């Protein structure tokens, strides 16, 4: 198994796809996707384009759909939800499909949707992701951070490092054997430094600061927890993720 980490979807190789792709947008798309499915959501369907989301979701009965939209950290006007995992309560999402579009995370899912296996990861479901990878032993694994509008983000790279770190802890591989690029070593080092204070790391991150300005303190606390959900969002058809 060879592991590759990419800080943004734009930094991935354009001429290939991995056997397994892991999309990461800790703040907050993949945290929201995992939470929605854990709360009983029927599926989460991701879109990069808001108009397309509205058009596709129109074919679903109103009582069976939720439109979740975020731009610049804020909720899209007239949508049911923004991009807060805390809004994805069982009372709200059970039995419904979440149609979601966010500034960064849904672009990442779109970039890797042609991989044989696509899963969504955050700190809250890191353990479920690692368990799946160890079970399936894919030959090539890409962990793709969403970043912020094409640039590096601390929290996504730290989460990628957390997954790589856990894989190393639970196998006989050395870092040199498993690392397909230098970013793997870099991400493990970042996570190792901050693993006991992930919330503190979020407060240093540019997107964490952006969310704090929007009064999303509780979102940051929630997303900084590790292994709180035993749920694995896996792509069943392009852009559609369901509970594994």
PDB file of C-alpha atoms in Angstrom:
ATOM      1  CA  UNK A   1       0.000   0.000   0.000  1.00  0.00           C
ATOM      2  CA  UNK A   2       1.272   3.420  -0.990  1.00  0.00           C
ATOM      3  CA  UNK A   3      -0.165   6.517   0.624  1.00  0.00           C
ATOM      4  CA  UNK A   4      -0.171   9.942  -1.025  1.00  0.00           C
ATOM      5  CA  UNK A   5      -1.351  13.161   0.611  1.00  0.00           C
ATOM      6  CA  UNK A   6      -2.404  16.206  -1.399  1.00  0.00           C
ATOM      7  CA  UNK A   7      -3.151  19.492   0.349  1.00  0.00           C
ATOM      8  CA  UNK A   8      -5.798  20.561  -2.185  1.00  0.00           C
ATOM      9  CA  UNK A   9      -7.786  18.942  -5.012  1.00  0.00           C
ATOM     10  CA  UNK A  10      -5.903  21.195  -7.447  1.00  0.00           C
ATOM     11  CA  UNK A  11      -2.568  19.617  -6.435  1.00  0.00           C
ATOM     12  CA  UNK A  12      -3.571  16.047  -7.375  1.00  0.00           C
ATOM     13  CA  UNK A  13      -2.152  14.451 -10.555  1.00  0.00           C
ATOM     14  CA  UNK A  14      -4.460  15.180 -13.476  1.00  0.00           C
ATOM     15  CA  UNK A  15      -3.769  11.982 -15.432  1.00  0.00           C
ATOM     16  CA  UNK A  16      -4.553   9.308 -12.834  1.00  0.00           C
ATOM     17  CA  UNK A  17      -6.866   8.251 -10.026  1.00  0.00           C
ATOM     18  CA  UNK A  18      -6.070   6.044  -7.014  1.00  0.00           C
ATOM     19  CA  UNK A  19      -7.686   2.788  -6.026  1.00  0.00           C
ATOM     20  CA  UNK A  20      -8.970   4.523  -2.887  1.00  0.00           C
ATOM     21  CA  UNK A  21      -9.514   8.265  -2.424  1.00  0.00           C
ATOM     22  CA  UNK A  22     -10.154   9.836   0.970  1.00  0.00           C
ATOM     23  CA  UNK A  23     -11.668  13.325   0.835  1.00  0.00           C
ATOM     24  CA  UNK A  24     -11.012  15.554   3.851  1.00  0.00           C
ATOM     25  CA  UNK A  25     -12.682  18.850   4.745  1.00  0.00           C
ATOM     26  CA  UNK A  26     -12.571  18.978   8.530  1.00  0.00           C
ATOM     27  CA  UNK A  27     -14.110  22.485   8.703  1.00  0.00           C
ATOM     28  CA  UNK A  28     -16.689  21.419   7.846  1.00  0.00           C
ATOM     29  CA  UNK A  29     -18.049  19.459   4.863  1.00  0.00           C
ATOM     30  CA  UNK A  30     -16.784  15.951   5.659  1.00  0.00           C
ATOM     31  CA  UNK A  31     -17.562  16.427   9.364  1.00  0.00           C
ATOM     32  CA  UNK A  32     -21.114  17.373   8.351  1.00  0.00           C
ATOM     33  CA  UNK A  33     -21.434  14.438   5.919  1.00  0.00           C
ATOM     34  CA  UNK A  34     -20.325  11.915   8.557  1.00  0.00           C
ATOM     35  CA  UNK A  35     -22.649  13.440  11.158  1.00  0.00           C
ATOM     36  CA  UNK A  36     -25.653  13.465   8.817  1.00  0.00           C
ATOM     37  CA  UNK A  37     -25.220   9.790   7.955  1.00  0.00           C
ATOM     38  CA  UNK A  38     -24.636   8.835  11.595  1.00  0.00           C
ATOM     39  CA  UNK A  39     -27.906  10.626  12.452  1.00  0.00           C
ATOM     40  CA  UNK A  40     -29.855   8.502   9.968  1.00  0.00           C
ATOM     41  CA  UNK A  41     -29.669  10.532   6.774  1.00  0.00           C
ATOM     42  CA  UNK A  42     -30.597   8.445   3.703  1.00  0.00           C
ATOM     43  CA  UNK A  43     -27.612   9.773   1.740  1.00  0.00           C
ATOM     44  CA  UNK A  44     -25.566  12.899   1.126  1.00  0.00           C
ATOM     45  CA  UNK A  45     -25.312  14.141  -2.450  1.00  0.00           C
ATOM     46  CA  UNK A  46     -22.530  16.648  -3.095  1.00  0.00           C
ATOM     47  CA  UNK A  47     -22.486  19.422  -5.699  1.00  0.00           C
ATOM     48  CA  UNK A  48     -19.959  22.119  -6.541  1.00  0.00           C
ATOM     49  CA  UNK A  49     -22.665  24.165  -8.301  1.00  0.00           C
ATOM     50  CA  UNK A  50     -25.646  25.577  -6.386  1.00  0.00           C
ATOM     51  CA  UNK A  51     -27.954  25.794  -9.413  1.00  0.00           C
ATOM     52  CA  UNK A  52     -27.341  22.145 -10.243  1.00  0.00           C
ATOM     53  CA  UNK A  53     -28.073  21.204  -6.620  1.00  0.00           C
ATOM     54  CA  UNK A  54     -31.434  23.001  -6.763  1.00  0.00           C
ATOM     55  CA  UNK A  55     -32.307  21.432 -10.104  1.00  0.00           C
ATOM     56  CA  UNK A  56     -31.515  17.847  -9.051  1.00  0.00           C
ATOM     57  CA  UNK A  57     -33.109  18.147  -5.612  1.00  0.00           C
ATOM     58  CA  UNK A  58     -36.378  19.390  -7.159  1.00  0.00           C
ATOM     59  CA  UNK A  59     -37.117  15.801  -8.213  1.00  0.00           C
ATOM     60  CA  UNK A  60     -37.230  14.733  -4.549  1.00  0.00           C
ATOM     61  CA  UNK A  61     -40.310  15.179  -2.332  1.00  0.00           C
ATOM     62  CA  UNK A  62     -39.904  18.192  -0.039  1.00  0.00           C
ATOM     63  CA  UNK A  63     -40.262  16.036   3.079  1.00  0.00           C
ATOM     64  CA  UNK A  64     -37.463  13.718   1.900  1.00  0.00           C
ATOM     65  CA  UNK A  65     -34.790  16.336   1.103  1.00  0.00           C
ATOM     66  CA  UNK A  66     -32.687  18.969   2.805  1.00  0.00           C
ATOM     67  CA  UNK A  67     -30.686  21.579   0.917  1.00  0.00           C
ATOM     68  CA  UNK A  68     -27.442  22.507   2.642  1.00  0.00           C
ATOM     69  CA  UNK A  69     -25.392  25.328   1.167  1.00  0.00           C
ATOM     70  CA  UNK A  70     -22.361  27.311   2.336  1.00  0.00           C
ATOM     71  CA  UNK A  71     -20.277  30.003   0.736  1.00  0.00           C
ATOM     72  CA  UNK A  72     -17.485  31.823   2.576  1.00  0.00           C
ATOM     73  CA  UNK A  73     -18.431  29.993   5.774  1.00  0.00           C
ATOM     74  CA  UNK A  74     -21.989  31.386   5.817  1.00  0.00           C
ATOM     75  CA  UNK A  75     -25.301  29.666   5.009  1.00  0.00           C
ATOM     76  CA  UNK A  76     -26.654  30.181   1.497  1.00  0.00           C
ATOM     77  CA  UNK A  77     -29.900  32.221   1.662  1.00  0.00           C
ATOM     78  CA  UNK A  78     -33.142  30.205   1.327  1.00  0.00           C
ATOM     79  CA  UNK A  79     -31.396  26.860   1.943  1.00  0.00           C
ATOM     80  CA  UNK A  80     -32.560  24.605   4.792  1.00  0.00           C
ATOM     81  CA  UNK A  81     -29.102  24.278   6.332  1.00  0.00           C
ATOM     82  CA  UNK A  82     -25.650  25.769   6.111  1.00  0.00           C
ATOM     83  CA  UNK A  83     -22.605  23.565   6.671  1.00  0.00           C
ATOM     84  CA  UNK A  84     -22.743  22.959  10.412  1.00  0.00           C
ATOM     85  CA  UNK A  85     -22.616  19.360  11.618  1.00  0.00           C
ATOM     86  CA  UNK A  86     -24.476  20.490  14.734  1.00  0.00           C
ATOM     87  CA  UNK A  87     -27.603  21.075  12.624  1.00  0.00           C
ATOM     88  CA  UNK A  88     -27.626  17.421  11.520  1.00  0.00           C
ATOM     89  CA  UNK A  89     -29.706  16.027  14.356  1.00  0.00           C
ATOM     90  CA  UNK A  90     -31.684  12.783  13.960  1.00  0.00           C
ATOM     91  CA  UNK A  91     -34.913  14.790  14.224  1.00  0.00           C
ATOM     92  CA  UNK A  92     -33.868  16.882  11.250  1.00  0.00           C
ATOM     93  CA  UNK A  93     -32.100  14.470   8.899  1.00  0.00           C
ATOM     94  CA  UNK A  94     -33.386  10.934   9.564  1.00  0.00           C
ATOM     95  CA  UNK A  95     -34.654   9.334   6.347  1.00  0.00           C
ATOM     96  CA  UNK A  96     -33.808  12.418   4.287  1.00  0.00           C
ATOM     97  CA  UNK A  97     -31.238  13.051   1.582  1.00  0.00           C
ATOM     98  CA  UNK A  98     -28.893  15.968   2.223  1.00  0.00           C
ATOM     99  CA  UNK A  99     -28.112  17.861  -0.985  1.00  0.00           C
ATOM    100  CA  UNK A 100     -24.954  19.798  -0.122  1.00  0.00           C
ATOM    101  CA  UNK A 101     -22.677  22.362  -1.746  1.00  0.00           C
ATOM    102  CA  UNK A 102     -19.788  24.025   0.081  1.00  0.00           C
ATOM    103  CA  UNK A 103     -16.935  26.343  -0.803  1.00  0.00           C
ATOM    104  CA  UNK A 104     -14.233  23.664  -0.714  1.00  0.00           C
ATOM    105  CA  UNK A 105     -15.195  20.139   0.334  1.00  0.00           C
ATOM    106  CA  UNK A 106     -17.617  19.334  -2.449  1.00  0.00           C
ATOM    107  CA  UNK A 107     -14.966  20.296  -5.037  1.00  0.00           C
ATOM    108  CA  UNK A 108     -12.667  17.687  -3.522  1.00  0.00           C
ATOM    109  CA  UNK A 109     -15.313  14.975  -3.742  1.00  0.00           C
ATOM    110  CA  UNK A 110     -15.915  15.904  -7.363  1.00  0.00           C
ATOM    111  CA  UNK A 111     -12.193  15.735  -8.179  1.00  0.00           C
ATOM    112  CA  UNK A 112     -11.802  12.154  -6.865  1.00  0.00           C
ATOM    113  CA  UNK A 113     -15.218  10.743  -7.791  1.00  0.00           C
ATOM    114  CA  UNK A 114     -13.750   8.461 -10.488  1.00  0.00           C
ATOM    115  CA  UNK A 115     -11.606   6.498  -8.016  1.00  0.00           C
ATOM    116  CA  UNK A 116     -12.643   2.884  -7.423  1.00  0.00           C
ATOM    117  CA  UNK A 117     -13.461   3.721  -3.796  1.00  0.00           C
ATOM    118  CA  UNK A 118     -14.224   7.202  -2.430  1.00  0.00           C
ATOM    119  CA  UNK A 119     -14.722   7.862   1.278  1.00  0.00           C
ATOM    120  CA  UNK A 120     -15.130  10.999   3.377  1.00  0.00           C
ATOM    121  CA  UNK A 121     -12.962  11.541   6.435  1.00  0.00           C
ATOM    122  CA  UNK A 122     -12.682  13.956   9.334  1.00  0.00           C
ATOM    123  CA  UNK A 123     -11.231  13.715  12.822  1.00  0.00           C
ATOM    124  CA  UNK A 124     -14.592  12.566  14.201  1.00  0.00           C
ATOM    125  CA  UNK A 125     -14.595   9.369  12.085  1.00  0.00           C
ATOM    126  CA  UNK A 126     -10.856   8.829  11.661  1.00  0.00           C
ATOM    127  CA  UNK A 127     -10.969   5.385  13.326  1.00  0.00           C
ATOM    128  CA  UNK A 128     -13.648   4.091  10.940  1.00  0.00           C
ATOM    129  CA  UNK A 129     -11.603   5.302   7.958  1.00  0.00           C
ATOM    130  CA  UNK A 130      -8.414   3.618   9.177  1.00  0.00           C
ATOM    131  CA  UNK A 131     -10.270   0.368   9.920  1.00  0.00           C
ATOM    132  CA  UNK A 132     -11.659   0.319   6.349  1.00  0.00           C
ATOM    133  CA  UNK A 133      -8.269   0.961   4.728  1.00  0.00           C
ATOM    134  CA  UNK A 134      -6.613  -1.760   6.803  1.00  0.00           C
ATOM    135  CA  UNK A 135      -9.412  -4.173   5.892  1.00  0.00           C
ATOM    136  CA  UNK A 136      -9.325  -3.488   2.138  1.00  0.00           C
ATOM    137  CA  UNK A 137      -5.554  -2.875   1.739  1.00  0.00           C
ATOM    138  CA  UNK A 138      -5.880  -0.789  -1.461  1.00  0.00           C
ATOM    139  CA  UNK A 139      -2.722  -0.549  -3.524  1.00  0.00           C
ATOM    140  CA  UNK A 140      -2.817   3.247  -3.789  1.00  0.00           C
ATOM    141  CA  UNK A 141      -4.507   5.632  -1.385  1.00  0.00           C
ATOM    142  CA  UNK A 142      -4.853   9.375  -1.883  1.00  0.00           C
ATOM    143  CA  UNK A 143      -5.839  11.533   1.055  1.00  0.00           C
ATOM    144  CA  UNK A 144      -6.967  14.821  -0.464  1.00  0.00           C
ATOM    145  CA  UNK A 145      -7.425  17.895   1.691  1.00  0.00           C
ATOM    146  CA  UNK A 146      -9.879  20.542   0.556  1.00  0.00           C
ATOM    147  CA  UNK A 147      -7.844  23.555   1.634  1.00  0.00           C
ATOM    148  CA  UNK A 148      -9.398  26.978   1.203  1.00  0.00           C
ATOM    149  CA  UNK A 149     -10.067  28.198  -2.339  1.00  0.00           C
ATOM    150  CA  UNK A 150      -7.031  26.376  -3.682  1.00  0.00           C
ATOM    151  CA  UNK A 151      -4.591  27.010  -0.826  1.00  0.00           C
ATOM    152  CA  UNK A 152      -3.246  24.806   1.998  1.00  0.00           C
ATOM    153  CA  UNK A 153      -5.214  24.452   5.237  1.00  0.00           C
ATOM    154  CA  UNK A 154      -3.738  23.323   8.542  1.00  0.00           C
ATOM    155  CA  UNK A 155      -6.721  21.309   9.750  1.00  0.00           C
ATOM    156  CA  UNK A 156      -7.095  19.157   6.619  1.00  0.00           C
ATOM    157  CA  UNK A 157      -3.390  18.320   6.485  1.00  0.00           C
ATOM    158  CA  UNK A 158      -3.398  17.508  10.208  1.00  0.00           C
ATOM    159  CA  UNK A 159      -6.341  15.136   9.657  1.00  0.00           C
ATOM    160  CA  UNK A 160      -4.531  13.478   6.746  1.00  0.00           C
ATOM    161  CA  UNK A 161      -1.555  13.098   9.085  1.00  0.00           C
ATOM    162  CA  UNK A 162      -3.794  11.598  11.769  1.00  0.00           C
ATOM    163  CA  UNK A 163      -4.994   8.916   9.329  1.00  0.00           C
ATOM    164  CA  UNK A 164      -1.434   8.161   8.166  1.00  0.00           C
ATOM    165  CA  UNK A 165      -0.177   8.112  11.767  1.00  0.00           C
ATOM    166  CA  UNK A 166      -2.875   5.626  12.799  1.00  0.00           C
ATOM    167  CA  UNK A 167      -2.177   3.396   9.775  1.00  0.00           C
ATOM    168  CA  UNK A 168       1.500   3.236  10.761  1.00  0.00           C
ATOM    169  CA  UNK A 169       0.627   2.471  14.382  1.00  0.00           C
ATOM    170  CA  UNK A 170      -1.559  -0.465  13.341  1.00  0.00           C
ATOM    171  CA  UNK A 171       0.706  -2.055  10.716  1.00  0.00           C
ATOM    172  CA  UNK A 172       4.291  -3.205  10.416  1.00  0.00           C
ATOM    173  CA  UNK A 173       5.009  -0.594   7.751  1.00  0.00           C
ATOM    174  CA  UNK A 174       7.617   2.085   8.313  1.00  0.00           C
ATOM    175  CA  UNK A 175       6.913   5.658   7.227  1.00  0.00           C
ATOM    176  CA  UNK A 176       9.366   5.219   4.347  1.00  0.00           C
ATOM    177  CA  UNK A 177       7.560   2.103   3.121  1.00  0.00           C
ATOM    178  CA  UNK A 178       4.090   3.619   3.155  1.00  0.00           C
ATOM    179  CA  UNK A 179       4.827   7.203   2.068  1.00  0.00           C
ATOM    180  CA  UNK A 180       4.308   7.836  -1.633  1.00  0.00           C
ATOM    181  CA  UNK A 181       5.242  11.523  -1.363  1.00  0.00           C
ATOM    182  CA  UNK A 182       6.920  13.928   1.067  1.00  0.00           C
ATOM    183  CA  UNK A 183       3.564  15.358   2.116  1.00  0.00           C
ATOM    184  CA  UNK A 184       2.873  12.159   4.086  1.00  0.00           C
ATOM    185  CA  UNK A 185       5.893  12.733   6.356  1.00  0.00           C
ATOM    186  CA  UNK A 186       4.987  16.418   6.616  1.00  0.00           C
ATOM    187  CA  UNK A 187       1.382  15.701   7.610  1.00  0.00           C
ATOM    188  CA  UNK A 188       2.362  13.104  10.226  1.00  0.00           C
ATOM    189  CA  UNK A 189       4.766  15.607  11.785  1.00  0.00           C
ATOM    190  CA  UNK A 190       2.056  18.297  11.920  1.00  0.00           C
ATOM    191  CA  UNK A 191      -0.453  15.957  13.520  1.00  0.00           C
ATOM    192  CA  UNK A 192       2.116  14.620  16.011  1.00  0.00           C
ATOM    193  CA  UNK A 193       2.821  18.138  17.234  1.00  0.00           C
ATOM    194  CA  UNK A 194      -0.845  19.073  17.688  1.00  0.00           C
ATOM    195  CA  UNK A 195      -2.621  15.782  18.447  1.00  0.00           C
ATOM    196  CA  UNK A 196      -3.272  16.769  22.060  1.00  0.00           C
ATOM    197  CA  UNK A 197      -4.577  20.235  21.176  1.00  0.00           C
ATOM    198  CA  UNK A 198      -6.469  20.048  17.894  1.00  0.00           C
ATOM    199  CA  UNK A 199      -8.808  22.840  18.952  1.00  0.00           C
ATOM    200  CA  UNK A 200      -5.760  25.033  19.492  1.00  0.00           C
ATOM    201  CA  UNK A 201      -4.587  24.196  15.977  1.00  0.00           C
ATOM    202  CA  UNK A 202      -8.001  25.185  14.603  1.00  0.00           C
ATOM    203  CA  UNK A 203      -7.662  28.563  16.305  1.00  0.00           C
ATOM    204  CA  UNK A 204      -4.408  29.126  14.378  1.00  0.00           C
ATOM    205  CA  UNK A 205      -5.914  28.025  11.058  1.00  0.00           C
ATOM    206  CA  UNK A 206      -7.154  30.716   8.695  1.00  0.00           C
ATOM    207  CA  UNK A 207     -10.495  28.970   8.179  1.00  0.00           C
ATOM    208  CA  UNK A 208     -10.821  28.374  11.902  1.00  0.00           C
ATOM    209  CA  UNK A 209     -10.432  32.130  12.431  1.00  0.00           C
ATOM    210  CA  UNK A 210     -12.990  32.763   9.686  1.00  0.00           C
ATOM    211  CA  UNK A 211     -15.513  30.507  11.438  1.00  0.00           C
ATOM    212  CA  UNK A 212     -14.796  32.105  14.806  1.00  0.00           C
ATOM    213  CA  UNK A 213     -15.685  35.488  13.290  1.00  0.00           C
ATOM    214  CA  UNK A 214     -18.992  33.882  12.260  1.00  0.00           C
ATOM    215  CA  UNK A 215     -19.558  32.753  15.883  1.00  0.00           C
ATOM    216  CA  UNK A 216     -19.056  29.059  15.059  1.00  0.00           C
ATOM    217  CA  UNK A 217     -17.186  28.241  18.281  1.00  0.00           C
ATOM    218  CA  UNK A 218     -19.189  25.068  18.957  1.00  0.00           C
ATOM    219  CA  UNK A 219     -18.555  23.779  15.434  1.00  0.00           C
ATOM    220  CA  UNK A 220     -14.805  24.034  16.018  1.00  0.00           C
ATOM    221  CA  UNK A 221     -15.089  22.165  19.314  1.00  0.00           C
ATOM    222  CA  UNK A 222     -17.180  19.430  17.710  1.00  0.00           C
ATOM    223  CA  UNK A 223     -14.909  19.001  14.685  1.00  0.00           C
ATOM    224  CA  UNK A 224     -11.757  18.847  16.856  1.00  0.00           C
ATOM    225  CA  UNK A 225     -12.898  15.628  18.568  1.00  0.00           C
ATOM    226  CA  UNK A 226     -11.303  12.364  17.466  1.00  0.00           C
ATOM    227  CA  UNK A 227     -13.071   9.062  16.756  1.00  0.00           C
ATOM    228  CA  UNK A 228     -16.484  10.043  18.133  1.00  0.00           C
ATOM    229  CA  UNK A 229     -18.475   8.527  15.237  1.00  0.00           C
ATOM    230  CA  UNK A 230     -18.229   4.961  13.969  1.00  0.00           C
ATOM    231  CA  UNK A 231     -19.482   5.853  10.508  1.00  0.00           C
ATOM    232  CA  UNK A 232     -17.877   5.607   7.091  1.00  0.00           C
ATOM    233  CA  UNK A 233     -19.408   7.704   4.284  1.00  0.00           C
ATOM    234  CA  UNK A 234     -18.678   5.853   1.027  1.00  0.00           C
ATOM    235  CA  UNK A 235     -19.557   6.839  -2.523  1.00  0.00           C
ATOM    236  CA  UNK A 236     -22.249   4.620  -4.065  1.00  0.00           C
ATOM    237  CA  UNK A 237     -22.536   6.578  -7.318  1.00  0.00           C
ATOM    238  CA  UNK A 238     -20.692   9.745  -8.410  1.00  0.00           C
ATOM    239  CA  UNK A 239     -21.305  12.438  -5.802  1.00  0.00           C
ATOM    240  CA  UNK A 240     -23.618  10.293  -3.646  1.00  0.00           C
ATOM    241  CA  UNK A 241     -22.335   9.056  -0.302  1.00  0.00           C
ATOM    242  CA  UNK A 242     -24.075   6.549   1.959  1.00  0.00           C
ATOM    243  CA  UNK A 243     -23.228   4.827   5.212  1.00  0.00           C
ATOM    244  CA  UNK A 244     -20.909   1.845   4.615  1.00  0.00           C
TER     245      UNK A 244
END
